[in-house]
Amino acid sequence: MSMTQNPQNSLSIAQNLIRCVSVTPDEGGALDYLEKILSQAGFTCHRLPFSEEGTPDVDNLYARLGTSSPHLCYAGHTDVVPVGNEADWDFPPFDAHIEDGILHGRGTADMKGGIACFVGAVLADLKSGKPLNGSISFLITGDEEGPAINGTPKMLDWLEKRGEKIDHCLVGEPTNVTEIGDMIKIGRRGSMNGWLIVKGKQGHVAYPHLANNPVPGLLAVLLAFYGERLDKGTEHFQPTNFEVTNISIDNKATNVIPADARAQFNIRFNDLWNGEQLQAWLHKRAKKALKDTGFDYEIEFLVSGDSFLTDAGPIIKTLSAAITDSTGMTPELSTSGGTSDARFIKNYCPVIEFGLCNRTIHQVNEQVPVAHIEQLTVIFEGFLGRYFLK
Ligand SMILES: [Zn+2]
């Protein structure tokens, strides 16, 4: 397989995508544009708008070329997070301006740039004229940065009902740290939020014996949670981590002992835990911390995903080899970082994640070096060649 014939292709696709204002849940023309260029390349495209009460309607795109196996799916999202304070940007966030070899704009790294690299690689591959020994699909949602209800989960369900089976999935989220090729994600930690209330007795600050201030109780519970390590990490995972994200006491009066005190926390957890086990661990320590204090407490929990490790040996090797071929680097296989739609896909097929660098994602002045776009396109071309044995 030859090197990319037109590396400019990925760059111009990235620019065209970035110029679509597709802040979740707005499609902004991004899916229309992808549908157009993929249809021209022979893909069969399906627009999949989904809705559910209480969430915004979201449009999605599924495009497939070929019907035989192996079936390689590239999954990603064209929605982006809001720009924040537009005046803080060096260049307008939807202009896709290039200056000194850097592409600027919202979504450059997360993850329109990554999608553009894969589309560019596929188009170059098809142009080579060699037959495709299998099929390629794109599963592109407009609901990754939002509630993630009317996107990937419903698309996967739709595919299953049609009897379409994906053999391997590559999620194009930005995984690299500083260089293209330094990190592949092969799983993700789980995430659980908790809301703690410690209830005391309200009263006058001058008569504390008639009240029971819940603040020392709240602090005791939080220190108990912070005071003990949950684990030391496992072969592929960082240690499980507890973080308080908010403390609040709804009281403006300076002479009142408040009735209750609240804290919000998040736990990112590895493959030693699930949500229920964590909840039991927390309750045991909260009860001990508040023993004989007269405080009541309650904790509400929301588990937004369990941890997972992909069973994707061959595809990890194929991608690693393509990376080493073109960069000389051996990628680290990691489970660090936040959650992504891979948490849904892993229930259907082996999934790995690889894309651009994540240094500026969700920030003001999100940006990507043009050289990274070219490098990632070349890696994807090598990956396609190896995957389809060309
Ligand atoms: Zn993303």
Coordinates of C-alpha atoms and ligand atoms in Angstrom, one line a residue:
M1 CA 0.0 0.0 0.0
S2 CA 1.3 3.4 -0.9
M3 CA 1.7 6.4 1.3
T4 CA -1.2 8.9 1.1
Q5 CA -1.5 10.4 -2.4
N6 CA -3.1 13.5 -1.1
P7 CA -2.5 14.3 2.5
Q8 CA -4.2 17.6 2.0
N9 CA -7.5 15.7 1.7
S10 CA -7.7 15.0 5.5
L11 CA -6.9 18.5 6.3
S12 CA -9.5 20.0 4.0
I13 CA -12.1 17.5 5.3
A14 CA -11.2 18.6 8.9
Q15 CA -11.6 22.2 8.0
N16 CA -15.0 21.6 6.3
L17 CA -16.2 19.8 9.4
I18 CA -14.9 22.4 11.9
R19 CA -16.7 25.1 10.0
C20 CA -20.0 23.4 10.8
V21 CA -21.3 24.8 14.1
S22 CA -22.3 21.5 15.6
V23 CA -22.5 22.2 19.4
T24 CA -24.5 19.3 20.9
P25 CA -27.3 18.7 20.1
D26 CA -27.1 20.7 16.8
E27 CA -26.0 18.8 13.7
G28 CA -24.8 22.0 12.1
G29 CA -24.3 20.5 8.7
A30 CA -21.5 18.2 9.8
L31 CA -23.3 14.9 9.2
D32 CA -24.7 16.3 5.9
Y33 CA -21.2 16.9 4.7
L34 CA -19.9 13.5 5.8
E35 CA -22.9 11.8 4.2
K36 CA -22.2 13.6 1.0
I37 CA -18.5 12.6 0.7
L38 CA -19.1 9.1 1.9
S39 CA -22.0 8.6 -0.6
Q40 CA -19.8 9.8 -3.4
A41 CA -17.2 7.2 -2.4
G42 CA -19.8 4.4 -2.6
F43 CA -21.0 4.1 1.0
T44 CA -24.6 3.3 1.8
C45 CA -25.7 6.0 4.2
H46 CA -28.5 6.0 6.9
R47 CA -29.4 9.0 8.9
L48 CA -30.6 7.9 12.3
P49 CA -32.4 10.7 14.2
F50 CA -33.5 9.6 17.7
S51 CA -35.5 11.2 20.4
E52 CA -36.5 10.5 23.9
E53 CA -38.6 12.4 26.4
G54 CA -36.6 14.8 28.5
T55 CA -33.6 14.9 26.1
P56 CA -33.0 16.9 22.9
D57 CA -33.5 15.1 19.6
V58 CA -30.2 14.1 18.0
D59 CA -29.3 13.2 14.4
N60 CA -26.7 10.5 13.7
L61 CA -25.1 8.9 10.6
Y62 CA -24.3 5.2 9.8
A63 CA -22.4 4.6 6.5
R64 CA -21.2 1.2 5.3
L65 CA -19.2 0.1 2.3
G66 CA -19.3 -3.6 1.4
T67 CA -21.2 -6.4 3.0
S68 CA -18.6 -9.1 3.7
S69 CA -16.5 -9.7 6.7
P70 CA -14.3 -8.7 8.4
H71 CA -16.4 -5.6 9.2
L72 CA -14.3 -2.8 10.6
C73 CA -16.2 0.1 12.1
Y74 CA -14.9 3.6 12.8
A75 CA -16.9 5.3 15.6
G76 CA -16.9 8.9 16.5
H77 CA -18.9 12.1 17.1
T78 CA -19.2 15.3 15.2
D79 CA -20.8 17.2 18.1
V80 CA -18.6 19.6 20.0
V81 CA -18.6 21.3 23.4
P82 CA -19.5 25.0 23.6
V83 CA -16.7 27.5 22.9
G84 CA -16.8 29.2 26.3
N85 CA -15.8 32.9 26.1
E86 CA -15.4 33.5 22.4
A87 CA -13.3 36.6 23.0
D88 CA -10.6 34.5 24.7
W89 CA -9.9 32.6 21.4
D90 CA -6.9 33.7 19.3
F91 CA -8.9 32.8 16.1
P92 CA -12.7 32.4 15.7
P93 CA -13.5 28.9 16.9
F94 CA -15.4 27.8 13.7
D95 CA -13.1 29.4 11.1
A96 CA -10.7 26.4 10.9
H97 CA -7.9 28.9 10.6
I98 CA -4.4 27.7 9.9
E99 CA -1.4 29.7 11.2
D100 CA 2.2 28.6 11.5
G101 CA 1.3 25.0 10.8
I102 CA -1.4 24.8 13.5
L103 CA -5.1 24.2 12.8
H104 CA -7.3 26.1 15.2
G105 CA -10.9 25.6 16.2
R106 CA -13.5 23.9 18.3
G107 CA -13.4 20.1 17.5
T108 CA -10.0 20.1 15.8
A109 CA -8.8 17.4 18.3
D110 CA -12.1 16.2 19.8
M111 CA -12.8 14.9 17.3
K112 CA -13.5 16.2 13.8
G113 CA -9.8 16.1 13.0
G114 CA -9.7 12.4 13.9
I115 CA -12.7 11.6 11.7
A116 CA -11.2 13.6 8.8
C117 CA -8.0 11.5 9.1
F118 CA -9.9 8.2 8.9
V119 CA -12.1 9.4 6.0
G120 CA -9.0 10.7 4.2
A121 CA -7.2 7.3 4.7
V122 CA -10.3 5.4 3.5
L123 CA -10.6 7.6 0.4
A124 CA -6.9 7.2 -0.4
D125 CA -7.3 3.4 0.1
L126 CA -10.2 3.2 -2.3
K127 CA -8.4 5.3 -4.8
S128 CA -5.6 2.7 -4.9
G129 CA -8.1 0.5 -6.8
K130 CA -7.4 -2.7 -4.8
P131 CA -10.5 -4.6 -3.8
L132 CA -11.7 -4.2 -0.2
N133 CA -11.5 -7.7 1.5
G134 CA -14.3 -7.0 3.9
S135 CA -16.3 -3.9 4.8
I136 CA -15.8 -0.5 6.4
S137 CA -18.4 1.4 8.3
F138 CA -18.7 4.8 10.0
L139 CA -20.9 5.1 13.1
I140 CA -21.0 8.9 13.7
T141 CA -23.1 10.3 16.4
G142 CA -24.1 13.9 17.3
D143 CA -24.6 13.1 20.9
E144 CA -21.3 12.2 22.6
E145 CA -20.7 15.4 24.5
G146 CA -24.3 15.6 25.6
P147 CA -26.5 13.1 27.5
A148 CA -25.3 10.3 25.1
I149 CA -28.8 8.8 25.1
N150 CA -30.0 9.5 21.5
G151 CA -26.6 8.5 19.9
T152 CA -24.3 5.5 20.0
P153 CA -26.4 3.2 22.3
K154 CA -29.5 3.6 20.0
M155 CA -27.4 3.2 16.9
L156 CA -25.9 -0.1 18.2
D157 CA -29.4 -1.3 19.0
W158 CA -30.6 -0.4 15.5
L159 CA -27.7 -2.3 13.9
E160 CA -28.3 -5.4 16.0
K161 CA -32.0 -5.4 15.0
R162 CA -30.9 -5.2 11.4
G163 CA -28.6 -8.2 11.9
E164 CA -25.5 -6.2 11.2
K165 CA -22.5 -7.5 13.1
I166 CA -19.3 -5.4 13.7
D167 CA -16.1 -7.5 14.0
H168 CA -13.8 -4.7 15.3
C169 CA -14.4 -1.1 16.3
L170 CA -11.9 1.7 16.3
V171 CA -13.1 4.8 18.3
G172 CA -11.3 7.9 17.1
E173 CA -11.3 9.9 20.3
P174 CA -8.1 11.9 21.0
T175 CA -5.9 9.4 22.9
N176 CA -2.3 10.6 22.4
V177 CA -0.5 12.7 24.9
T178 CA 2.2 14.6 23.0
E179 CA 3.0 12.6 19.8
I180 CA 0.8 10.8 17.4
G181 CA 1.4 7.2 18.3
D182 CA 2.2 7.4 22.0
M183 CA -1.0 6.0 23.3
I184 CA -3.8 3.5 22.4
K185 CA -6.7 3.1 24.8
I186 CA -7.7 -0.5 25.4
G187 CA -10.3 0.1 28.1
R188 CA -11.6 2.7 30.4
R189 CA -12.1 3.2 34.1
G190 CA -15.6 3.2 35.5
S191 CA -17.2 6.3 36.9
M192 CA -19.6 6.9 39.7
N193 CA -21.0 10.1 41.2
G194 CA -22.3 10.4 44.7
W195 CA -24.3 13.0 46.7
L196 CA -23.8 12.9 50.4
I197 CA -26.1 14.6 53.0
V198 CA -25.2 14.7 56.7
K199 CA -28.1 15.8 58.8
G200 CA -27.7 17.6 62.1
K201 CA -30.0 19.8 64.1
Q202 CA -30.5 23.5 63.3
G203 CA -30.2 26.0 66.1
H204 CA -28.7 29.3 67.4
V205 CA -24.9 29.5 67.3
A206 CA -25.0 30.9 70.8
Y207 CA -26.8 27.8 72.1
P208 CA -24.8 25.0 70.5
H209 CA -25.9 22.5 73.1
L210 CA -29.4 22.8 71.8
A211 CA -28.3 22.1 68.2
N212 CA -26.1 19.6 66.4
N213 CA -23.8 21.1 63.7
P214 CA -23.6 18.6 60.8
V215 CA -20.4 20.2 59.4
P216 CA -18.0 18.2 61.6
G217 CA -19.9 15.1 60.6
L218 CA -19.6 15.9 56.9
L219 CA -15.8 16.5 57.3
A220 CA -15.4 13.3 59.3
V221 CA -17.1 11.2 56.5
L222 CA -15.1 12.9 53.7
L223 CA -11.8 12.5 55.6
A224 CA -12.6 8.8 56.1
F225 CA -13.2 8.5 52.3
Y226 CA -10.0 10.3 51.5
G227 CA -8.0 8.6 54.3
E228 CA -7.8 5.1 52.9
R229 CA -6.6 4.0 49.5
L230 CA -9.2 1.9 47.6
D231 CA -6.4 -0.1 45.8
K232 CA -3.0 0.3 44.3
G233 CA -4.0 -0.2 40.7
T234 CA -3.9 -3.3 38.5
E235 CA -1.9 -4.4 35.5
H236 CA -3.7 -2.2 33.0
F237 CA -5.4 0.3 35.4
Q238 CA -4.4 3.3 37.6
P239 CA -5.5 3.1 41.2
T240 CA -9.1 3.9 41.9
N241 CA -9.5 7.5 42.9
F242 CA -12.0 9.4 45.1
E243 CA -12.5 13.1 44.6
V244 CA -14.8 15.6 46.2
T245 CA -16.3 17.9 43.5
N246 CA -18.5 20.2 45.7
I247 CA -19.3 21.0 49.3
S248 CA -22.4 23.0 50.1
I249 CA -24.2 24.3 53.1
D250 CA -27.4 26.2 52.3
N251 CA -27.2 28.8 55.0
K252 CA -26.7 32.6 54.7
A253 CA -27.3 33.5 58.3
T254 CA -24.2 34.1 60.5
N255 CA -26.0 33.2 63.7
V256 CA -27.6 29.8 62.7
I257 CA -26.1 26.4 62.9
P258 CA -27.3 24.7 59.7
A259 CA -29.6 21.7 59.5
D260 CA -27.6 19.8 57.0
A261 CA -24.3 19.8 55.0
R262 CA -23.8 18.3 51.6
A263 CA -21.0 17.1 49.4
Q264 CA -20.8 15.8 45.9
F265 CA -18.0 13.4 44.8
N266 CA -16.8 11.3 41.9
I267 CA -14.9 8.0 41.9
R268 CA -13.0 6.7 38.8
F269 CA -12.5 3.0 39.4
N270 CA -10.6 0.1 38.0
D271 CA -11.4 -3.5 37.3
L272 CA -11.3 -4.5 41.0
W273 CA -14.6 -2.7 41.6
N274 CA -18.1 -2.3 40.5
G275 CA -20.7 0.3 41.6
E276 CA -22.2 -1.9 44.3
Q277 CA -18.9 -2.8 45.9
L278 CA -17.9 0.8 46.0
Q279 CA -21.2 1.8 47.6
A280 CA -20.7 -0.8 50.3
W281 CA -17.1 0.4 50.9
L282 CA -18.3 4.0 51.3
H283 CA -21.3 3.1 53.6
K284 CA -19.1 1.1 55.9
R285 CA -16.7 4.0 56.4
A286 CA -19.5 6.6 56.6
K287 CA -21.2 4.6 59.4
K288 CA -17.9 4.2 61.3
A289 CA -17.1 7.9 61.0
L290 CA -20.5 8.9 62.3
K291 CA -20.8 6.3 65.0
D292 CA -22.0 7.8 68.4
T293 CA -22.3 11.3 66.8
G294 CA -26.1 11.5 66.5
F295 CA -25.8 12.4 62.8
D296 CA -27.9 10.8 60.1
Y297 CA -26.6 10.6 56.6
E298 CA -27.8 9.6 53.1
I299 CA -25.9 9.0 49.9
E300 CA -27.4 8.9 46.4
F301 CA -25.3 7.2 43.7
L302 CA -25.2 7.3 40.0
V303 CA -22.9 4.9 38.1
S304 CA -22.3 6.2 34.6
G305 CA -20.2 3.2 33.5
D306 CA -18.3 0.2 34.8
S307 CA -14.7 -0.3 33.9
F308 CA -13.8 -2.5 31.0
L309 CA -10.8 -3.9 29.3
T310 CA -11.1 -4.8 25.6
D311 CA -10.5 -8.3 24.4
A312 CA -9.0 -7.1 21.1
G313 CA -5.6 -8.8 20.8
P314 CA -5.3 -8.9 17.0
I315 CA -6.6 -5.4 16.3
I316 CA -4.3 -3.9 19.0
K317 CA -1.3 -5.7 17.3
T318 CA -2.5 -4.5 13.8
L319 CA -2.7 -0.9 14.9
S320 CA 0.5 -1.0 17.0
A321 CA 2.4 -2.3 14.0
A322 CA 1.0 0.5 11.7
I323 CA 2.1 3.0 14.3
T324 CA 5.6 1.6 14.7
D325 CA 5.9 1.4 10.8
S326 CA 5.3 5.1 10.3
T327 CA 6.6 6.6 13.5
G328 CA 9.1 4.2 15.0
M329 CA 7.2 4.4 18.3
T330 CA 5.7 1.6 20.4
P331 CA 2.4 2.9 21.7
E332 CA 1.5 2.6 25.4
L333 CA -1.6 0.5 25.9
S334 CA -3.6 2.5 28.5
T335 CA -7.0 2.8 30.3
S336 CA -6.5 6.3 31.6
G337 CA -8.7 9.3 30.9
G338 CA -12.5 9.9 30.9
T339 CA -15.3 7.8 29.6
S340 CA -16.3 7.6 25.9
D341 CA -18.8 5.8 23.8
A342 CA -16.5 2.8 23.7
R343 CA -18.3 1.9 27.0
F344 CA -21.4 1.1 24.9
I345 CA -19.6 -0.5 21.9
K346 CA -17.6 -2.9 24.1
N347 CA -20.9 -4.8 24.7
Y348 CA -21.1 -5.6 20.9
C349 CA -17.5 -6.2 19.7
P350 CA -13.8 -5.6 20.6
V351 CA -13.1 -1.9 20.7
I352 CA -9.9 0.2 20.9
E353 CA -9.4 4.0 20.8
F354 CA -6.9 6.0 18.9
G355 CA -6.9 9.5 17.5
L356 CA -5.2 12.9 17.8
C357 CA -3.5 14.5 20.9
N358 CA -5.8 15.5 23.8
R359 CA -3.8 18.3 25.2
T360 CA -6.3 21.1 24.3
I361 CA -9.6 19.3 24.2
H362 CA -12.6 21.2 25.6
Q363 CA -10.3 24.2 26.1
V364 CA -10.3 27.7 24.6
N365 CA -7.9 27.7 21.6
E366 CA -8.4 23.9 20.9
Q367 CA -5.8 23.2 18.2
V368 CA -3.9 20.5 16.3
P369 CA -0.7 20.7 14.4
V370 CA -1.3 20.1 10.6
A371 CA 1.6 17.6 10.8
H372 CA -0.4 15.5 13.3
I373 CA -3.3 15.3 10.8
E374 CA -0.9 14.1 8.1
Q375 CA 0.8 11.6 10.5
L376 CA -2.5 10.1 11.7
T377 CA -3.8 9.8 8.2
V378 CA -0.7 7.8 7.2
I379 CA -1.1 5.6 10.3
F380 CA -4.7 4.9 9.4
E381 CA -3.7 4.0 5.8
G382 CA -1.2 1.5 7.1
F383 CA -3.7 0.2 9.6
L384 CA -6.3 -0.3 6.8
G385 CA -3.8 -2.1 4.6
R386 CA -2.8 -4.5 7.4
Y387 CA -6.4 -5.0 8.6
F388 CA -7.6 -5.9 5.1
L389 CA -4.4 -7.7 4.2
K390 CA -3.7 -5.6 1.1
Ligands
ZN1 ZN -14.7 13.3 22.0

